[in-house]
XYZ file of C-alpha atoms in Angstrom:
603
model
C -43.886 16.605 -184.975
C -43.910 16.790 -188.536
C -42.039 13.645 -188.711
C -44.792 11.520 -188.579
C -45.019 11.029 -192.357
C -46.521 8.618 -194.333
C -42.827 8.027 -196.075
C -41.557 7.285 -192.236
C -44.049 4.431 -191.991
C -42.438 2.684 -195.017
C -38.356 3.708 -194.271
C -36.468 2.859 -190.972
C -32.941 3.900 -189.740
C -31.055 1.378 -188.798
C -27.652 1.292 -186.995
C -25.215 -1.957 -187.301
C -22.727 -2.637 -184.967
C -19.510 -2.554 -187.005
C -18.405 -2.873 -190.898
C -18.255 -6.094 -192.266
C -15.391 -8.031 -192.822
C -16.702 -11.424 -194.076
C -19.028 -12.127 -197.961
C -19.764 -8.917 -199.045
C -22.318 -10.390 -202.201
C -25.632 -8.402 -201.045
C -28.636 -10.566 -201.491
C -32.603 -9.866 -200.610
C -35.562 -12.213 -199.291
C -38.941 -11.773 -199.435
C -42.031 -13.939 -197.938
C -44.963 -13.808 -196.336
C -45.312 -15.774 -192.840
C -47.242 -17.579 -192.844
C -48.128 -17.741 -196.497
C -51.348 -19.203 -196.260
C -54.355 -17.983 -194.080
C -58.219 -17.181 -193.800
C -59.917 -14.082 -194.547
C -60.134 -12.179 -191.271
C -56.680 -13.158 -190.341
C -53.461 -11.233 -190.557
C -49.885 -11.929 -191.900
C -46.349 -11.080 -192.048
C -44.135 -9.712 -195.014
C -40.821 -10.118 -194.280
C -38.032 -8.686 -196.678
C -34.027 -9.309 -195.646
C -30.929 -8.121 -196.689
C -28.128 -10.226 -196.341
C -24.790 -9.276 -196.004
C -24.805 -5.311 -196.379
C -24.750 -2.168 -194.068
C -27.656 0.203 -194.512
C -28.143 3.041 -193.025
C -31.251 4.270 -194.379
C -33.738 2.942 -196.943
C -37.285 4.507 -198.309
C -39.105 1.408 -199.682
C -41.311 2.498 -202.190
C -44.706 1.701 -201.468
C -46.551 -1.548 -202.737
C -49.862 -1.696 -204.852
C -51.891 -4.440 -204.692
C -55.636 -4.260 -204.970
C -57.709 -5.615 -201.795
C -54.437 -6.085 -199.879
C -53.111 -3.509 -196.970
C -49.399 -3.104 -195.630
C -48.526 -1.595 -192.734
C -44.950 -1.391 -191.790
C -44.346 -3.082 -188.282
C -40.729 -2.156 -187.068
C -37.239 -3.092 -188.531
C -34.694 -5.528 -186.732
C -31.148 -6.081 -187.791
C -28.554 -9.061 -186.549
C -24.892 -9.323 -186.303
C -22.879 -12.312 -185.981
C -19.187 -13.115 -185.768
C -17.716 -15.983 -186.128
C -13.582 -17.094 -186.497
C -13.557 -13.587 -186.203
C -15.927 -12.607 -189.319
C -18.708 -10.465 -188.639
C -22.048 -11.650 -190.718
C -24.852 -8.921 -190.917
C -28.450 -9.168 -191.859
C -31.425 -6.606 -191.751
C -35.351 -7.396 -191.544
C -37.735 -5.397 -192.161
C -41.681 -6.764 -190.766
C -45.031 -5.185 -192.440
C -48.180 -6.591 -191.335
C -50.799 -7.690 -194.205
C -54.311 -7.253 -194.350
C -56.149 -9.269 -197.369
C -59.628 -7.501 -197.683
C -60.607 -10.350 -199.556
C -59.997 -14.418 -200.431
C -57.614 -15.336 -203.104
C -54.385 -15.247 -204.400
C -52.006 -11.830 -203.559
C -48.451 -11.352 -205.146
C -46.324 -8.531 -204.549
C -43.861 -8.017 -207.158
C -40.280 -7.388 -207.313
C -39.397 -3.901 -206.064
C -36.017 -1.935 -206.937
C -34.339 -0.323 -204.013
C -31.250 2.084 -204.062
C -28.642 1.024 -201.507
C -25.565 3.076 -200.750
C -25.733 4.055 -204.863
C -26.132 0.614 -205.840
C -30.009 -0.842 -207.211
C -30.906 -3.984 -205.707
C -33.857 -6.345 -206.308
C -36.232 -7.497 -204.322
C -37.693 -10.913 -205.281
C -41.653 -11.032 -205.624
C -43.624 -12.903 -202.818
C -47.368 -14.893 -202.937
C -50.296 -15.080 -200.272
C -53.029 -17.222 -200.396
C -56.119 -16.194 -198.642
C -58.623 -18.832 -198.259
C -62.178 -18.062 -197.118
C -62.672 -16.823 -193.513
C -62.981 -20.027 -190.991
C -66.804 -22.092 -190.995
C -66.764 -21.464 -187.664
C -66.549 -17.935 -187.207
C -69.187 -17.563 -189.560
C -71.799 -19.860 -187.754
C -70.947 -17.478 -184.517
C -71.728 -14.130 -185.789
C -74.236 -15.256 -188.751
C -76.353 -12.540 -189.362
C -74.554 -9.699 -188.259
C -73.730 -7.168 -190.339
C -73.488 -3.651 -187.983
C -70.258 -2.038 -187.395
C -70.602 -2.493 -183.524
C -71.849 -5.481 -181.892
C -71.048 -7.335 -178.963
C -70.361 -11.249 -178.722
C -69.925 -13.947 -176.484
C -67.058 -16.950 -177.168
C -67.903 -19.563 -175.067
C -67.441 -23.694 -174.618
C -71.040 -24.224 -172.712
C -71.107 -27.931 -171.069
C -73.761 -30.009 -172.242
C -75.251 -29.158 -168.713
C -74.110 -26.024 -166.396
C -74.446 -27.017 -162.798
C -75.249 -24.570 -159.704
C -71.465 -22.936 -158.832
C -70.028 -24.630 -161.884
C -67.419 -22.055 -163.607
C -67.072 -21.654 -167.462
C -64.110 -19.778 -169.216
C -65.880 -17.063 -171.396
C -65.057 -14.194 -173.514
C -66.617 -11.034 -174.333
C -65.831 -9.592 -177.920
C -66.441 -6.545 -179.340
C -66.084 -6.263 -183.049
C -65.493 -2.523 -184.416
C -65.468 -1.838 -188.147
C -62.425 0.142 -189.778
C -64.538 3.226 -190.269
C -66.042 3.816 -186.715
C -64.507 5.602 -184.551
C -65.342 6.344 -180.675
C -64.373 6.120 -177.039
C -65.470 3.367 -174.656
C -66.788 4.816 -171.311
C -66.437 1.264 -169.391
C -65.757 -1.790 -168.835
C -68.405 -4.819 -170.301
C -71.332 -4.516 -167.639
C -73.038 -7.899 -166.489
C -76.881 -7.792 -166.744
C -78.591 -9.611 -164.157
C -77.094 -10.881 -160.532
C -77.993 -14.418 -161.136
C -74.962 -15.220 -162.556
C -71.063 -14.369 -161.295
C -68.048 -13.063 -163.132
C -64.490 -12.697 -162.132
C -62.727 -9.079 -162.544
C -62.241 -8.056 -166.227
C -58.949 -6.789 -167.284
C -57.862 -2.848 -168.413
C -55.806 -4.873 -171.060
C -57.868 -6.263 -173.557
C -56.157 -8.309 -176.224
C -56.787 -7.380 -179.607
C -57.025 -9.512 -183.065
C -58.428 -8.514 -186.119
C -61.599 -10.264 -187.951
C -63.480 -10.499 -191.496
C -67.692 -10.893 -191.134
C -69.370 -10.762 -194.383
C -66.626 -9.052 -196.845
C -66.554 -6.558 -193.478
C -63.699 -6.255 -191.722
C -63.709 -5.616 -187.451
C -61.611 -4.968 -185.098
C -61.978 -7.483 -182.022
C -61.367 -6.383 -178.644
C -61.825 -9.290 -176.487
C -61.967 -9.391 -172.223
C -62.052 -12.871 -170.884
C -63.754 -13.729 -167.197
C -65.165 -16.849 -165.151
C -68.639 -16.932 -165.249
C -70.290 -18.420 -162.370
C -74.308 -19.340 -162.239
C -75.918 -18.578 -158.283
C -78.903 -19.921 -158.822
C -80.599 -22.868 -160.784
C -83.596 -23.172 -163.267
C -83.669 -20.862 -166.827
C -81.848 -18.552 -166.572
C -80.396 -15.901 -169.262
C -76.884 -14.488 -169.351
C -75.601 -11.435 -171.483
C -73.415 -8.291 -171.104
C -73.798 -4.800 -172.405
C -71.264 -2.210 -173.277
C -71.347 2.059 -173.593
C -69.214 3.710 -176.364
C -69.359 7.177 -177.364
C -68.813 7.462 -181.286
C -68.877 9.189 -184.552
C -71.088 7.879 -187.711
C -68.899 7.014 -190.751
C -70.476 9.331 -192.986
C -70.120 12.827 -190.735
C -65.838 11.559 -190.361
C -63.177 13.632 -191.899
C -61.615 11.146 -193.856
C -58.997 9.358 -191.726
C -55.145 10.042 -192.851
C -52.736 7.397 -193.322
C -50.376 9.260 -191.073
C -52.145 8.687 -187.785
C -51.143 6.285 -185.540
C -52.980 3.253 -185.458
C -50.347 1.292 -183.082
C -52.317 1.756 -179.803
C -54.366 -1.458 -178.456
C -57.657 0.794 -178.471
C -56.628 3.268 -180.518
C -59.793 3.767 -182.643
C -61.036 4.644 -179.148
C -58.427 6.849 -178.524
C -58.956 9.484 -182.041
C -60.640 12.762 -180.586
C -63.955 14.016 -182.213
C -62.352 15.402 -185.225
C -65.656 16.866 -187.046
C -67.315 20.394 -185.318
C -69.762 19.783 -187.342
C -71.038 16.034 -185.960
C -72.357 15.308 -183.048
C -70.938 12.471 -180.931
C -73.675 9.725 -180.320
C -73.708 7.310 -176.950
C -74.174 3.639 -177.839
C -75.105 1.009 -175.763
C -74.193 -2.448 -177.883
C -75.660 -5.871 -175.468
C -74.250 -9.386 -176.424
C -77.053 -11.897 -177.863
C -79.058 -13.184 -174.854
C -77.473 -16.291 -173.580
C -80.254 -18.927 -172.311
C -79.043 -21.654 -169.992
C -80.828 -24.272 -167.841
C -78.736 -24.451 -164.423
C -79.149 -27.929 -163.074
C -78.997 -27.805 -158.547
C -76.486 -30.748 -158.060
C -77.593 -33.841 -157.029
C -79.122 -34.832 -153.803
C -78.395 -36.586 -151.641
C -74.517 -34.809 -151.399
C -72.433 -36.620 -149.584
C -70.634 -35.327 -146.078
C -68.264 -34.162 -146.614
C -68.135 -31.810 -149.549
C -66.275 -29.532 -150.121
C -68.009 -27.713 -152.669
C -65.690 -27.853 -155.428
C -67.039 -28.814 -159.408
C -64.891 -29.674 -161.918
C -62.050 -32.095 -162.276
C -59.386 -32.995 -159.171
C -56.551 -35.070 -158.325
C -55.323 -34.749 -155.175
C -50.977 -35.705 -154.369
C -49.679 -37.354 -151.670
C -49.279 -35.393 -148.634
C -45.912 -34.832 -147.244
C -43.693 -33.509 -144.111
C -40.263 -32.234 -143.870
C -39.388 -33.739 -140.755
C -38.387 -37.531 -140.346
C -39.292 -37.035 -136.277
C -41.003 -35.321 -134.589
C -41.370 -34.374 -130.837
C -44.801 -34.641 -128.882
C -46.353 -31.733 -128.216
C -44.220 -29.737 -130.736
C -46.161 -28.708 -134.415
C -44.645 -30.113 -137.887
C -46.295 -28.692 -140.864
C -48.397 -31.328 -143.511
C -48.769 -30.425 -147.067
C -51.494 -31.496 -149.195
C -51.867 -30.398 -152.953
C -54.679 -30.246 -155.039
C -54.325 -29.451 -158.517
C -57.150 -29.812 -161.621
C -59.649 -27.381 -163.203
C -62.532 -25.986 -161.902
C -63.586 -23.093 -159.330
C -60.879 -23.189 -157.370
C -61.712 -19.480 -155.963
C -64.955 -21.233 -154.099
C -63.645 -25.003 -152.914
C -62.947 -25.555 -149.096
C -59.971 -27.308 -147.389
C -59.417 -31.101 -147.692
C -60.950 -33.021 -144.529
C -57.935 -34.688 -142.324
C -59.086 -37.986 -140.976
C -57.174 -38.761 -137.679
C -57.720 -40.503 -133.980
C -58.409 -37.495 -131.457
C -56.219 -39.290 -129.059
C -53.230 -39.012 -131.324
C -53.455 -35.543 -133.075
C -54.119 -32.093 -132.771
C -54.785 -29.752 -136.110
C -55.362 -26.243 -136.928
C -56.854 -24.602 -140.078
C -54.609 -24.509 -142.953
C -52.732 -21.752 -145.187
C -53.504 -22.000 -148.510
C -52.082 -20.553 -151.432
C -53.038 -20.774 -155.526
C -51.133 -21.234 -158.263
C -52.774 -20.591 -161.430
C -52.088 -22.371 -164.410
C -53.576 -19.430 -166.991
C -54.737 -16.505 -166.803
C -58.328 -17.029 -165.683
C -57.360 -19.257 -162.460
C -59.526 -21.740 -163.938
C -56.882 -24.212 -164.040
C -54.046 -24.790 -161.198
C -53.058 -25.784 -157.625
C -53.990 -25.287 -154.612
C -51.308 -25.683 -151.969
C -52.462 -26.234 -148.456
C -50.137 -26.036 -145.063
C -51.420 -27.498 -141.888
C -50.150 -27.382 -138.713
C -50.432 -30.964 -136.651
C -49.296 -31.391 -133.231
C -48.948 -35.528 -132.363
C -49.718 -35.954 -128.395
C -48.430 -39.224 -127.980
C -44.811 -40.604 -128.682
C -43.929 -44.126 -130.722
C -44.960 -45.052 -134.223
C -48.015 -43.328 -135.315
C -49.597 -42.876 -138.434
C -50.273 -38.901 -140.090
C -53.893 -38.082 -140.617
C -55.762 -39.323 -143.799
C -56.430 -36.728 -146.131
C -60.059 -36.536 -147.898
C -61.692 -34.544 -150.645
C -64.693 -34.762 -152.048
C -65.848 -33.287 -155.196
C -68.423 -33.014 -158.253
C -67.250 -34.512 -161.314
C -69.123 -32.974 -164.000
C -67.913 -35.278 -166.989
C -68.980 -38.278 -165.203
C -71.961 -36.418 -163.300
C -71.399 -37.932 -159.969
C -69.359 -36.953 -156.374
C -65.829 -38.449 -156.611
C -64.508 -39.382 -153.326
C -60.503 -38.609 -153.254
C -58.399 -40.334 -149.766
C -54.903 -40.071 -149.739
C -52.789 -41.146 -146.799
C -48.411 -40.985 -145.745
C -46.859 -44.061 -146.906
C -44.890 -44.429 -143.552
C -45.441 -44.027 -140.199
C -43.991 -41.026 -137.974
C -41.533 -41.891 -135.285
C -42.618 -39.757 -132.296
C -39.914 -38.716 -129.519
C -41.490 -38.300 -125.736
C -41.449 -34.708 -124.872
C -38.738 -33.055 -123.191
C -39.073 -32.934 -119.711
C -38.218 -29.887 -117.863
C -35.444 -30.192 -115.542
C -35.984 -30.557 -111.353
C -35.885 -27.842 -109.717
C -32.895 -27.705 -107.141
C -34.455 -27.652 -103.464
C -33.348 -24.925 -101.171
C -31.551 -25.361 -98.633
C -32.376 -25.313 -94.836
C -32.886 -21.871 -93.508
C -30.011 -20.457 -91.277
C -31.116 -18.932 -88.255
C -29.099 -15.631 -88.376
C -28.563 -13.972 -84.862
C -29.951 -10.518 -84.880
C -27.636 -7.385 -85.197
C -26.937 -5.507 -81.991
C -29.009 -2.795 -81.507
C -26.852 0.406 -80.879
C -28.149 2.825 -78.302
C -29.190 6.344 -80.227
C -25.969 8.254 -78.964
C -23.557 5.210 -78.617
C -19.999 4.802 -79.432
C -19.568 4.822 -83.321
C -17.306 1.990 -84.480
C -14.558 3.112 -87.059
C -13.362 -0.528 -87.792
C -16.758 -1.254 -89.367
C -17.241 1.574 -91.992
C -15.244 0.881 -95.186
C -12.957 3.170 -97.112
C -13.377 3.451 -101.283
C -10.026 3.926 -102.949
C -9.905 6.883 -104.965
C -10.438 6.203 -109.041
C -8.794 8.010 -111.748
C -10.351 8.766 -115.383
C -9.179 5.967 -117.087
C -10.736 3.479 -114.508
C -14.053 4.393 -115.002
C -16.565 2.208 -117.093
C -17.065 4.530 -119.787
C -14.101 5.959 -120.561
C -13.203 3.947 -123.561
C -16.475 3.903 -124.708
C -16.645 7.254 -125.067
C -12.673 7.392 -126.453
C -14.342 5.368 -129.467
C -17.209 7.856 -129.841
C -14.812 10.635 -130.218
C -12.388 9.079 -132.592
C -15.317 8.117 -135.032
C -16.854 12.305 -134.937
C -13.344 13.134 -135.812
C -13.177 10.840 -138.453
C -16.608 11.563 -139.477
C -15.541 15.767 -139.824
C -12.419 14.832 -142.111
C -14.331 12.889 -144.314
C -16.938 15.845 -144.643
C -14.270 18.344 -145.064
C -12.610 16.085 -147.747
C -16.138 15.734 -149.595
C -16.400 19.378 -149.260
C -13.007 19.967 -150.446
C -13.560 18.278 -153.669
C -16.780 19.197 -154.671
C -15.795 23.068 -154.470
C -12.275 22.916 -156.012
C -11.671 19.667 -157.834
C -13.617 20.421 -161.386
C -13.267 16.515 -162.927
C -14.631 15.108 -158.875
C -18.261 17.812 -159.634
C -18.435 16.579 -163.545
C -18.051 12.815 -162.159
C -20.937 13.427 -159.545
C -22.726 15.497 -162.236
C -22.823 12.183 -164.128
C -23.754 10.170 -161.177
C -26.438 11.756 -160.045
C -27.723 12.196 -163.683
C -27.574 8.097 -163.705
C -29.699 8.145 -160.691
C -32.089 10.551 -161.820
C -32.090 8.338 -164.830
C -32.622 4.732 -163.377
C -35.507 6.134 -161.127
C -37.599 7.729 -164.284
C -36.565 4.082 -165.769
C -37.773 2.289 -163.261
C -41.185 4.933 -163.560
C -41.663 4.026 -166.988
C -41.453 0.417 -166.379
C -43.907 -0.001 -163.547
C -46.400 2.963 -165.461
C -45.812 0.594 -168.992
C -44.724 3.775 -170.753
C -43.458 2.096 -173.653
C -41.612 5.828 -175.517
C -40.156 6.989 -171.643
C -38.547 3.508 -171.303
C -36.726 3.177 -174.147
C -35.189 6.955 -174.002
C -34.126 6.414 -170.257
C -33.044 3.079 -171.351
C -30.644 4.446 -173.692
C -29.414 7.342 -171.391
C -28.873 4.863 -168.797
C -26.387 2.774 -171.016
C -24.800 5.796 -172.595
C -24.134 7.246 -169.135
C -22.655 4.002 -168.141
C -20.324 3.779 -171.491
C -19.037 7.992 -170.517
C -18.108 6.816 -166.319
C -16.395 3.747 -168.463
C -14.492 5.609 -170.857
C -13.834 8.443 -167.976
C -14.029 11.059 -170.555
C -14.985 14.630 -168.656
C -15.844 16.756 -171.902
C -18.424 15.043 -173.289
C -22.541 15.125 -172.841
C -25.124 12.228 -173.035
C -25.914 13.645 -176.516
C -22.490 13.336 -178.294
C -22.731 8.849 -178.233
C -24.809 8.877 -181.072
C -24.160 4.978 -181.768
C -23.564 2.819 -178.759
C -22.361 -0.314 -180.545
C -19.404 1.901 -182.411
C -18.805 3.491 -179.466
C -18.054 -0.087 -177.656
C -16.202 -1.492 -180.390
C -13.715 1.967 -180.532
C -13.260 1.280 -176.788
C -12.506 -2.318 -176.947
C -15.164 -3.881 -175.131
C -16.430 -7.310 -176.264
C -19.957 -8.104 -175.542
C -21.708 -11.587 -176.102
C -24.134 -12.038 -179.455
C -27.001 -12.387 -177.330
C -25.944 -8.924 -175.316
C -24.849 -7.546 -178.411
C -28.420 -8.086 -180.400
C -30.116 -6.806 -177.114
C -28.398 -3.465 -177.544
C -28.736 -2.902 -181.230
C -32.767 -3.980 -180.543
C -32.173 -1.288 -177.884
C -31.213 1.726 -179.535
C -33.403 1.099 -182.955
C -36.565 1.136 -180.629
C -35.023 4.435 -179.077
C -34.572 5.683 -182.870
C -38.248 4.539 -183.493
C -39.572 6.203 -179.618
C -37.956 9.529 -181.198
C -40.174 8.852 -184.566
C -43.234 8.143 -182.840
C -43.491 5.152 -184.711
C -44.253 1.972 -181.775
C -46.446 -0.413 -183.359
C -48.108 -2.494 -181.050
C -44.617 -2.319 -178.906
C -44.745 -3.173 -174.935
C -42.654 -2.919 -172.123
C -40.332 -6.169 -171.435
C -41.495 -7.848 -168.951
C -38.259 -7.381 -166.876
C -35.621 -5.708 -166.211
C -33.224 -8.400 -166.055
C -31.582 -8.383 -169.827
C -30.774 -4.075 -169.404
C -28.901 -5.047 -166.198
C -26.967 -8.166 -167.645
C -25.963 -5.915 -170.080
C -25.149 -2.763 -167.747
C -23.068 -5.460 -165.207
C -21.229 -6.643 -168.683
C -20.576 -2.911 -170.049
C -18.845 -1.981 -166.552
C-alpha cells in the first residue's frame, strides 16, 4: 500500500475516548528515558500532550547530526475523576546515538486543531560504549561475526552445565537471510535446544554499529581433558557496495528483519557465508575419585526441603504418597531421584514421578518435585523413610551429603480385615420327583395359569411414552427454528451476526496461537464491535459503520473501568496502526484474559 510513507512513520492517529470536560490549558513534555547511556545502547524520546484531544498530528522531522529517530507507536490515557475526564497523549521514538557525547533536540512547533504549540527541547548524554564489551569483541571489525557470552567457572567439571549465549552481530548495511539455526562443532560437548525466537538488542564496536541477535543454550562437556568449544552459523547475503540504497520507508520492525529484505539488486549475486564463533579452549576436570555411593549425579548447588505427606494416618497395606523437593541450580535435566533410607520390614516404595519447575528460561535454575508412592506393612508408630541426596558442589569442590527426615512419626491403623464368610447350611436331602410313566395321566392342578397383561402393564411402556414425547418435542423445536430462519428477517440478521462472531473468535484464536501480530488485532476489534451491534440490537448496521468503539460506548451508556477503558483505546490504536502497517517490534499478549474481561464487561 502506498501508505507506508516516510511522513506515516513520524504522524499517528489517535482516537480519545470522549471530549474533555476538566483544565483545558494544553501543555507538552519532552525527555529522553533514560537520559543517560553508552554508545551501543538505545533510548527513548518521549513527547506528551497534556490536556488536549488530537486527532491527527505530522511531527516534523528532527535533525540532529550522529543521532537516529525512529518513531515507535503512540499511546494515549484517559482518566476521570469526580466526574472530570483528564486526557493525555504519548508519543515513543526510539534513539540511536551513532556516536558519544552530548545530543539536544530542540524545540519543535506543532499545529494542533489550528492552534501552534511548543514543544520544549530535550538532552542525551552518550557516554562511551561499556569497558567490557570492548574487551569481548576487541579486534573485530567485520560486519558479520559470531560470539560467545559466557560466565566460564574457574574449572568446568565432566557433566557440569554453563548458561551460554551465542551472538551474532550484523552491521546496518548488510543485508541477508539466515539458512539455520547456530550449528555446534564437535560432539564432545552438549547443548540444550536453541530457540526460533532470538532476542534482539542493538550494539556499537569500534564507531560500528551491529545488530545482535542472540540464542541462549546449556552447554554441557561429555568428556574430560582439552577440549575446544565453538559454533558456526550459514547466512546468505548481499555485499554493501552492490545494495540499492535502502529506503527509509521499509519496515525495519521485524525481529530478523534484515534477514527478511529479498535480493533487491539483479545485478549482484547473493554470496553464502559461513561466520564460526572464536574457538573456545577449556580443560574439563573428571570429578573426583573416590565418589561416594550414592550419587546421584547432579553438579551444581542443592538444598533439599523437608519431605511431607497429606495424610495424618495411614492404613497398612494401603499407599500414601511422600513428597520430596529439591530446588538449586545446576543440571537438573541429568540428576537422579533422592535415595529413601528405610527398614525393609516396615516399608515398601516404588519409583517416583517427578516433575520440573524452572526458574528461567534455560532450566538451569529450579525445582524438582518428586512423588513417591510408600506402602507401610506394619501398624503402630513408625517412622517415614529418610530421604538422601548426594551431590557435587562445585564452589566448594567436594560431594555434599544432603539427609532429610519427617519430624513425626506416622500412626499406622491394622489393615482391614475382610469379613467371615457365612457357612452354609446343612444339605437337605430332597426326595426325588415321581417319575411319570410316558403315557400317564396328566395332572391339571399342577400346571399354572398366567393372567392376561394389558399395554400399560408391560415394562416398557413408559419408557417408551418418554421417548415419544421428547421426538415430538424435538420436531416442534425444528419446525420453530425453521420457521424463523425463513420468514422472520431481524431472527436471520441476528444469526448472521452470530455466526460472523464465531467465525471471528476462531480466526482470533488462529492468530493468537500462530503469533500473527496484524490478524489479531483486526479480529480483535471485529470481535468487540460485533459484541457492541448484538448489545445495542441495532439490525441495519455492518461491522464497518463503528468507526470509534469508545464513542460508541459512551453514546450507549455503558461505563467501563479505567483499566478496561485504557485496554480498549490501546486496542483499537494498534488496529489503526495493523491497517498502516506500521508494528514496531509489537507481539501478541500473552493471553487472552484482558479481551475477555472486557467482552464479559461490554455484555
Amino acid at each position: 500500500m502506498l501508505l507506508r510513507k516516510k511522513y506515516c512513520q513520524w504522524g499517528c492517529v489517535l482516537f480519545l475516548c470522549s471530549q474533555g470536560l476538566g483544565n483545558t490549558d494544553v501543555a507538552f513534555e519532552a525527555t529522553f528515558h533514560p537520559s543517560t547511556i553508552h554508545l551501543g545502547e538505545r533510548t527513548t524520546w518521549m513527547v506528551t500532550a497534556k490536556n488536549v484531544i488530537v486527532r491527527q498530528v505530522n511531527f516534523p522531522q528532527p535533525r540532529v547530526d550522529n543521532l537516529r529517530l525512529k518513531y515507535e507507536s503512540g499511546t494515549f490515557n484517559t482518566q476521570i475523576i469526580n466526574g472530570i475526564s483528564q486526557q493525555s497523549t504519548l508519543w515513543r521514538f526510539s534513539a540511536f546515538p551513532q556516536s558519544a557525547g552530548t545530543f539536544q533536540i530542540p524545540e519543535i512547533n506543532i499545529d494542533v486543531q489550528g492552534q501552534t504549540y511548543t514543544i520544549p527541547s530535550s538532552t542525551l548524554t552518550v557516554l562511551p560504549a561499556d569497558a567490557r564489551m570492548q574487551q569481548n569483541t576487541a579486534g573485530t571489525s567485520t560486519p558479520i561475526f559470531l560470539h560467545l557470552e559466557h560466565k566460564m567457572p574457574n574449572t568446568w567439571y565432566l557433566g557440569q552445565s554453563c548458561p551460554m549465549e551465542i551472538q551474532l552481530l550484523i552491521a546496518d548495511d548488510v543485508r541477508g537471510q539466515l539458512t539455520n539455526l547456530p550449528q555446534k562443532n564437535g560432539d564432545t560437548f552438549a547443548t540444550t535446544h536453541l530457540t526460533d525466537a532470538p532476542e534482539k538488542t542493538y550494539k556499537s564496536i569500534q564507531g560500528t554499529n551491529y545488530q545482535c541477535i542472540s540464542w541462549a543454550t546449556l552447554v554441557t562437556p561429555l568428556k574430560s581433558g582439552p577440549q575446544t568449544l565453538s559454533f558456526n552459523l550459514d547466512l546468505m547475503i548481499e555485499q554493501p557496495s552492490v545494495l540499492n540504497p535502502r529506503l527509509d520507508d521499509e519496515d525495519d520492525n521485524d525481529l530478523l528483519s534484515f534477514f527478511n529484505h529479498s535480493f533487491s539488486s539483479v545485478f549482484s549475486q547473493p554470496k553464502a557465508l559461513t561466520v564460526d564463533t572464536a574457538p573456545l579452549k577449556v580443560v574439563v576436570q573428571p570429578l573426583p575419585t573416590p565418589q561416594p555411593q550414592p550419587f546421584h549425579q547432579a553438579i551444581g548447588y542443592f538444598q533439599l526441603a523437608s519431605p511431607r505427606i497429606e495424610e495424618k494416618e495411614a492404613i497398612q497395606d494401603e499407599p500414601i504418597t511422600f513428597h520430596v523437593t529439591l530446588q538449586g541450580s545446576g543440571n537438573f535435566e541429568r540428576i537422579q531421584e533422592p535415595t529413601l533410607i528405610f527398614d525393609a520390614g516396615e516399608w515398601r516404595t516404588y519409583l517416583p514421578k517427578s516433575n520440573f519447575e524452572p526458574s528461567d528460561r534455560l532450566g538451569f535454575t529450579g525445582k524438582m518435585h518428586y512423588e513417591y508412592l510408600i506402602v507401610p506393612l506394619k501398624s503402630g508408630e513408625i517412622e517415614l523413610p529418610l530421604v538422601h541426596f548426594c551431590y557435587f558442589d562445585t564452589t566448594t569442590q567436594s560431594y555434599v551429603h544432603l539427609k532429610k527426615a519427617y519430624p513425626f512419626k506416622l500412626n499406622v491403623k491394622p489393615p482391614i480385615k475382610a469379613s467371615q464368610a457365612q457357612t452354609l447350611p446343612r444339605e437337605v436331602k430332597t426326595s426325588p420327583e415321581p417319575s411319570i410313566p410316558l403315557f400317564g395321566k396328566i395332572i391339571l392342578q399342577n400346571i399354572r395359569w398366567e393372567n392376561p397383561q394389558w399395554l400399560w402393564q408391560r415394562t416398557n411402556f413408559y419408557l417408551l411414552q418418554w421417548i415419544l414425547v421428547l421426538i415430538s418435542l424435538g420436531l416442534s423445536f425444528m419446525g420453530i427454528r425453521y420457521h424463523r430462519r425463513t420468514y422472520n428477517k431481524a431472527y436471520q440478521l441476528k444469526m448472521q451476526h452470530k455466526i460472523l462472531y464465531k467465525k471471528t473468535e476462531r480466526a482470533l484464536k488462529q492468530a493468537f496461537n500462530a503469533r500473527d501480530v496484524s490478524a489479531f488485532y483486526s479480529c480483535a476489534y471485529k470481535i468487540v464491535s460485533l459484541t457492541i451491534l448484538l448489545k445495542c440490537k441495532r439490525q441495519n448496521i455492518t461491522v464497518n459503520e463503528i468507526d470509534d468503539l469508545v464513542t460508541q460506548l459512551a453514546n450507549l451508556g455503558i461505563q467501563l473501568p479505567n483499566e478496561q477503558l485504557q485496554y480498549l483505546q490501546s486496542l483499537e490504536q494498534k488496529y489503526r496502526q495493523s491497517q498502516f502497517g506500521q508494528f514496531n517490534d509489537e507481539q501478541c499478549p500473552d493471553s487472552l484474559q484482558d479481551l475477555k474481561d472486557l467482552l464479559r464487561a461490554i455484555k
